[in-house]
JSON list of C-alpha atoms in Angstrom, two decimals:
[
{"chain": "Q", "resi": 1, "resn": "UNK", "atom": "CA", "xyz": [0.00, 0.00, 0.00]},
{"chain": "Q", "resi": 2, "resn": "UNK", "atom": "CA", "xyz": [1.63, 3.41, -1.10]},
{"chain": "Q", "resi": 3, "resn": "UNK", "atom": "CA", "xyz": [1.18, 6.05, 1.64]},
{"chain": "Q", "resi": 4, "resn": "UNK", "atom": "CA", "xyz": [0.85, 10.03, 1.15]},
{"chain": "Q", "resi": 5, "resn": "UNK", "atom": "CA", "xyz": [3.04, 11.87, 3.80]},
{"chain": "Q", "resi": 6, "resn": "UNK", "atom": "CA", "xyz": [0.64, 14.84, 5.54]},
{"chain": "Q", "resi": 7, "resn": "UNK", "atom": "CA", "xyz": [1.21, 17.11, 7.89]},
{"chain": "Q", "resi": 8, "resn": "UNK", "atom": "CA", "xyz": [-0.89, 18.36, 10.65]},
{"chain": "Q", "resi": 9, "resn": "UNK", "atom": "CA", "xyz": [-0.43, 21.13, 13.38]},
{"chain": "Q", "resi": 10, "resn": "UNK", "atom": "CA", "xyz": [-1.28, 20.50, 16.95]},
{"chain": "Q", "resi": 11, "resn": "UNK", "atom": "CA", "xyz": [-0.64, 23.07, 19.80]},
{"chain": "Q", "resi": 12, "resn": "UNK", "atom": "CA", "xyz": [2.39, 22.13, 21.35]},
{"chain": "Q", "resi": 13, "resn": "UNK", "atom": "CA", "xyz": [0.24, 21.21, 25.01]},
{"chain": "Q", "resi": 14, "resn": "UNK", "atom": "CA", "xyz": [-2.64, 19.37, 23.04]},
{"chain": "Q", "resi": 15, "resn": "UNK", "atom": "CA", "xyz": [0.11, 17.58, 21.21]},
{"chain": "Q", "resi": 16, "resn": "UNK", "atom": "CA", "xyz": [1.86, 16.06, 24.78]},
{"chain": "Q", "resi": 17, "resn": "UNK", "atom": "CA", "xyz": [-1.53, 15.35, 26.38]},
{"chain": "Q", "resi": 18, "resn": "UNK", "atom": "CA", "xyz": [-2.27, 13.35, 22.85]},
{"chain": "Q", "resi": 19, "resn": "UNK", "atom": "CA", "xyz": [0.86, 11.62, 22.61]},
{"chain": "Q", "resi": 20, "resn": "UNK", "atom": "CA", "xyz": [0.32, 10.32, 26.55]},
{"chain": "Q", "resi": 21, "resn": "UNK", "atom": "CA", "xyz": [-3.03, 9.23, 26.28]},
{"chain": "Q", "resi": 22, "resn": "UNK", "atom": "CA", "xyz": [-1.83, 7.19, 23.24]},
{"chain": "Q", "resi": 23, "resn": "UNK", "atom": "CA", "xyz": [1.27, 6.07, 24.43]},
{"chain": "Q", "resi": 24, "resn": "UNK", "atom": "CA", "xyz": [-1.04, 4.71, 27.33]},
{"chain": "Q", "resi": 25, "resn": "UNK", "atom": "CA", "xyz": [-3.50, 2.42, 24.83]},
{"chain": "Q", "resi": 26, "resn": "UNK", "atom": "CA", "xyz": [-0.13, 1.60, 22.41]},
{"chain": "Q", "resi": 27, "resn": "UNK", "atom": "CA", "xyz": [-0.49, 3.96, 19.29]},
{"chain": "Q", "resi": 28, "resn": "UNK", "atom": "CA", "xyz": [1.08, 7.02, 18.03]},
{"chain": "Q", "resi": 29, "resn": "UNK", "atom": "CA", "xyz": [-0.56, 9.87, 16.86]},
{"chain": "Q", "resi": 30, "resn": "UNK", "atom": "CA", "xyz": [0.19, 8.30, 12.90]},
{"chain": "Q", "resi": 31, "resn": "UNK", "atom": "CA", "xyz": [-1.70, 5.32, 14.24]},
{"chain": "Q", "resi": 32, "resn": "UNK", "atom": "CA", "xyz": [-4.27, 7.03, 15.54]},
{"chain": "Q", "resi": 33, "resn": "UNK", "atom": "CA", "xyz": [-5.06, 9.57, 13.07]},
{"chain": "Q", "resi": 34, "resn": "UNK", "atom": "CA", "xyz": [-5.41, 6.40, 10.28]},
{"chain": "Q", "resi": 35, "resn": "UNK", "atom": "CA", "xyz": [-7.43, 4.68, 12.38]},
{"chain": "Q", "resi": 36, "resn": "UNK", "atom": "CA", "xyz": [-10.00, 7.77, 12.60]},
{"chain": "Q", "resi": 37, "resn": "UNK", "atom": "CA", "xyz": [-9.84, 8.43, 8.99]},
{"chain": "Q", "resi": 38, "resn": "UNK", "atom": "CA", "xyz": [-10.81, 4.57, 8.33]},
{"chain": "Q", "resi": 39, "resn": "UNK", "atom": "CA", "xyz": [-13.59, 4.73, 10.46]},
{"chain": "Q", "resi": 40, "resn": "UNK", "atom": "CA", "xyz": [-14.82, 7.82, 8.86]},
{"chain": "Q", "resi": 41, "resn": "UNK", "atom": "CA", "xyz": [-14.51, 6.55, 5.61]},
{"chain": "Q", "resi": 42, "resn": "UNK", "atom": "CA", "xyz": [-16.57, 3.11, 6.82]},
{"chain": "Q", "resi": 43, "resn": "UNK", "atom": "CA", "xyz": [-19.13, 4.96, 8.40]},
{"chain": "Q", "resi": 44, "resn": "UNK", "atom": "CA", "xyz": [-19.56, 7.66, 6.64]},
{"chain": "Q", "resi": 45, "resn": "UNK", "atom": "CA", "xyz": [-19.48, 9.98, 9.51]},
{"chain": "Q", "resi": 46, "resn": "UNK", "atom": "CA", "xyz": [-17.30, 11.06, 12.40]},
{"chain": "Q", "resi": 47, "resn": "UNK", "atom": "CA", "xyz": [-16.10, 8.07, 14.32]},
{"chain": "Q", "resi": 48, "resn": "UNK", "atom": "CA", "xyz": [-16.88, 9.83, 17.81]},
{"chain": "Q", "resi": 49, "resn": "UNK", "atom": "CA", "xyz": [-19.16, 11.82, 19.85]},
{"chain": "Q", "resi": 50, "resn": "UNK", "atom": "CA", "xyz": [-17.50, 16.01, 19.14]},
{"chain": "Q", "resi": 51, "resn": "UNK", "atom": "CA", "xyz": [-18.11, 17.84, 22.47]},
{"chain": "Q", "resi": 52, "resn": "UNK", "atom": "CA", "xyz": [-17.76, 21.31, 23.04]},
{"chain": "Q", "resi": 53, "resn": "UNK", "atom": "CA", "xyz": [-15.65, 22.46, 25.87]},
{"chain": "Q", "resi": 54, "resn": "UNK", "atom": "CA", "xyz": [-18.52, 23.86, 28.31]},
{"chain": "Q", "resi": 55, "resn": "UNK", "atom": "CA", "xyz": [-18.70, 27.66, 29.74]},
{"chain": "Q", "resi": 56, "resn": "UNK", "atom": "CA", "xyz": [-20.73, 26.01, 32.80]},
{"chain": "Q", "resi": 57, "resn": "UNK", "atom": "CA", "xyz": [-18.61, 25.88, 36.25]},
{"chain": "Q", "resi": 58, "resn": "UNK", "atom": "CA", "xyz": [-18.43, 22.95, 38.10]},
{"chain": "Q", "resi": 59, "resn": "UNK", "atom": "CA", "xyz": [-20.03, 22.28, 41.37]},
{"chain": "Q", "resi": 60, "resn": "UNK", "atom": "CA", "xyz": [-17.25, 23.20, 43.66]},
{"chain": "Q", "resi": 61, "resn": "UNK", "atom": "CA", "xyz": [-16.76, 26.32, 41.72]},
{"chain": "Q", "resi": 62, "resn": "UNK", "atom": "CA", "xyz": [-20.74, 26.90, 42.51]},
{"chain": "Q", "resi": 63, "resn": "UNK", "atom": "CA", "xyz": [-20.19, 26.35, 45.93]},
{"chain": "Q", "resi": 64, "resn": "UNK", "atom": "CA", "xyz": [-17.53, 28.69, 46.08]},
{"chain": "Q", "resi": 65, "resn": "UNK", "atom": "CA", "xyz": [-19.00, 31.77, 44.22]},
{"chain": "Q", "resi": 66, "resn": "UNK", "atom": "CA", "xyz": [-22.55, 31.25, 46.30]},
{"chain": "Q", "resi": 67, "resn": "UNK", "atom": "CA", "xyz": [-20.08, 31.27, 50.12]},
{"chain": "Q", "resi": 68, "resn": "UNK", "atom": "CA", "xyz": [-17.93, 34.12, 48.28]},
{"chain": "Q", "resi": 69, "resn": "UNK", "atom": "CA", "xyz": [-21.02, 35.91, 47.61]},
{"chain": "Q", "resi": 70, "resn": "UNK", "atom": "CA", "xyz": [-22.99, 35.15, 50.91]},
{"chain": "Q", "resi": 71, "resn": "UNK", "atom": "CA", "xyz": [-19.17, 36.19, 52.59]},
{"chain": "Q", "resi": 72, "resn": "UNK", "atom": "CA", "xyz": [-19.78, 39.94, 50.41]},
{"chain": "Q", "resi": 73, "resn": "UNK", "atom": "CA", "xyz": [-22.80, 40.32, 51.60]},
{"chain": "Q", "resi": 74, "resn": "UNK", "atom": "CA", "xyz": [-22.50, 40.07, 55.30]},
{"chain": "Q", "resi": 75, "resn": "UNK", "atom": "CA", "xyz": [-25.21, 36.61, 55.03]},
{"chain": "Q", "resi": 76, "resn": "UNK", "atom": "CA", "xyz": [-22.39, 34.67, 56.66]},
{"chain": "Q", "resi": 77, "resn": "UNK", "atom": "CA", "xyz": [-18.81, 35.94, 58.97]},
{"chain": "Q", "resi": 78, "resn": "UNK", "atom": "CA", "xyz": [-15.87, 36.04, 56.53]},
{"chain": "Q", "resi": 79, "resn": "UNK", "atom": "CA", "xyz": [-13.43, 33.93, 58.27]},
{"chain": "Q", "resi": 80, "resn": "UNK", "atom": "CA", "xyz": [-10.74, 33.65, 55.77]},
{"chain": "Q", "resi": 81, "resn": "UNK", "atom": "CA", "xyz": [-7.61, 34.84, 56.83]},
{"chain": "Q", "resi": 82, "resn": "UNK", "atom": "CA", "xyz": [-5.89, 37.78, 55.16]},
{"chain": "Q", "resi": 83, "resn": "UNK", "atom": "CA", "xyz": [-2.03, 37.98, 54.78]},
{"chain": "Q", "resi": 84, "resn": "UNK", "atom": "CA", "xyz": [-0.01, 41.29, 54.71]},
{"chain": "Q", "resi": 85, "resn": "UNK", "atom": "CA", "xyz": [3.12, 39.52, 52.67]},
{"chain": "Q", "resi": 86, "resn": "UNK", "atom": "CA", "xyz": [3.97, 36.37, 51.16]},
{"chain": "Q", "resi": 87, "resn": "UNK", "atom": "CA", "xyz": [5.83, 35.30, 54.40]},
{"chain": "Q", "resi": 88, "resn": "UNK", "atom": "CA", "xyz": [2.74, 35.20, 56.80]},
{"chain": "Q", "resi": 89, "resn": "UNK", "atom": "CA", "xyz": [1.02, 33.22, 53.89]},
{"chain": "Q", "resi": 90, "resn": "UNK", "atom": "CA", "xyz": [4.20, 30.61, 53.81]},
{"chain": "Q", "resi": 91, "resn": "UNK", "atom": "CA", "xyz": [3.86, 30.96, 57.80]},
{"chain": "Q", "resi": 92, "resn": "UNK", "atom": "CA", "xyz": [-0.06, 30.58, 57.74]},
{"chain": "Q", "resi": 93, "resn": "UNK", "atom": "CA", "xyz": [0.01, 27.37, 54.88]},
{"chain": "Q", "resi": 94, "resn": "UNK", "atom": "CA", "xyz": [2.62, 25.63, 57.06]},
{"chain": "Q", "resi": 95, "resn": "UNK", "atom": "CA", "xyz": [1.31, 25.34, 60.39]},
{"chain": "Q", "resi": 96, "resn": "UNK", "atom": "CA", "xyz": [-2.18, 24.14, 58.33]},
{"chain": "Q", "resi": 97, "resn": "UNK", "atom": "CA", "xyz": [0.43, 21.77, 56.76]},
{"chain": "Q", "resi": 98, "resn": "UNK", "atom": "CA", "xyz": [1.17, 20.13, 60.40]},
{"chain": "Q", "resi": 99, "resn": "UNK", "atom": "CA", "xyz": [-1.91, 20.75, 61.82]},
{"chain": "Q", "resi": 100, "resn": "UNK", "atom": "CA", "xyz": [-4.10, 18.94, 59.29]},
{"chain": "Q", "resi": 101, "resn": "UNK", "atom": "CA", "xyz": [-4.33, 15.05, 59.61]}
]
């Protein structure tokens, strides 16, 4: 079987996550990319589900907006500590460090 060389461009990030996840299941990205286009050709369509990347936050980023916002206005005490310099924060993040189990 003769063979057409083609090039693609991949971000440089998108193209190290890819390479992982493949390395992981035992194909390259050559491999990979064939074995999409001969699905698409035998199925006529797009061998996978194409999902957008969604705008929605997650749950924990809820949470956190809905205490941040009850914290604004006044609904519930702001606790959080406050830090003056990067020192007291180093200070403040290493006696949580030993403190937490």
């Amino acid at each position: 079987m003769k063979t057409t060389p083609t090039t693609i461009r991949l971000d440089d990030d998108l193209k190290k996550e890819l390479t992982k996840e493949l390395s992981s299941m035992g194909l390259s990205i050559n491999g990979y990319f064939n074995l999409a286009a001969r699905q698409l050709v035998i199925q006529k369509k797009v061998p996978f589900e194409v999902l957008a990347e969604s705008n929605e936050p997650t749950e924990a980023t809820k949470k956190a907006l809905v205490v941040a916002q009850a914290k604004e206005l006044g609904s519930i005490p702001d606790d959080s500590p406050s830090f003056d310099n990067m020192n007291e924060l180093k200070n403040y993040l290493d006696k949580e460090s030993t403190t937490t189990p």
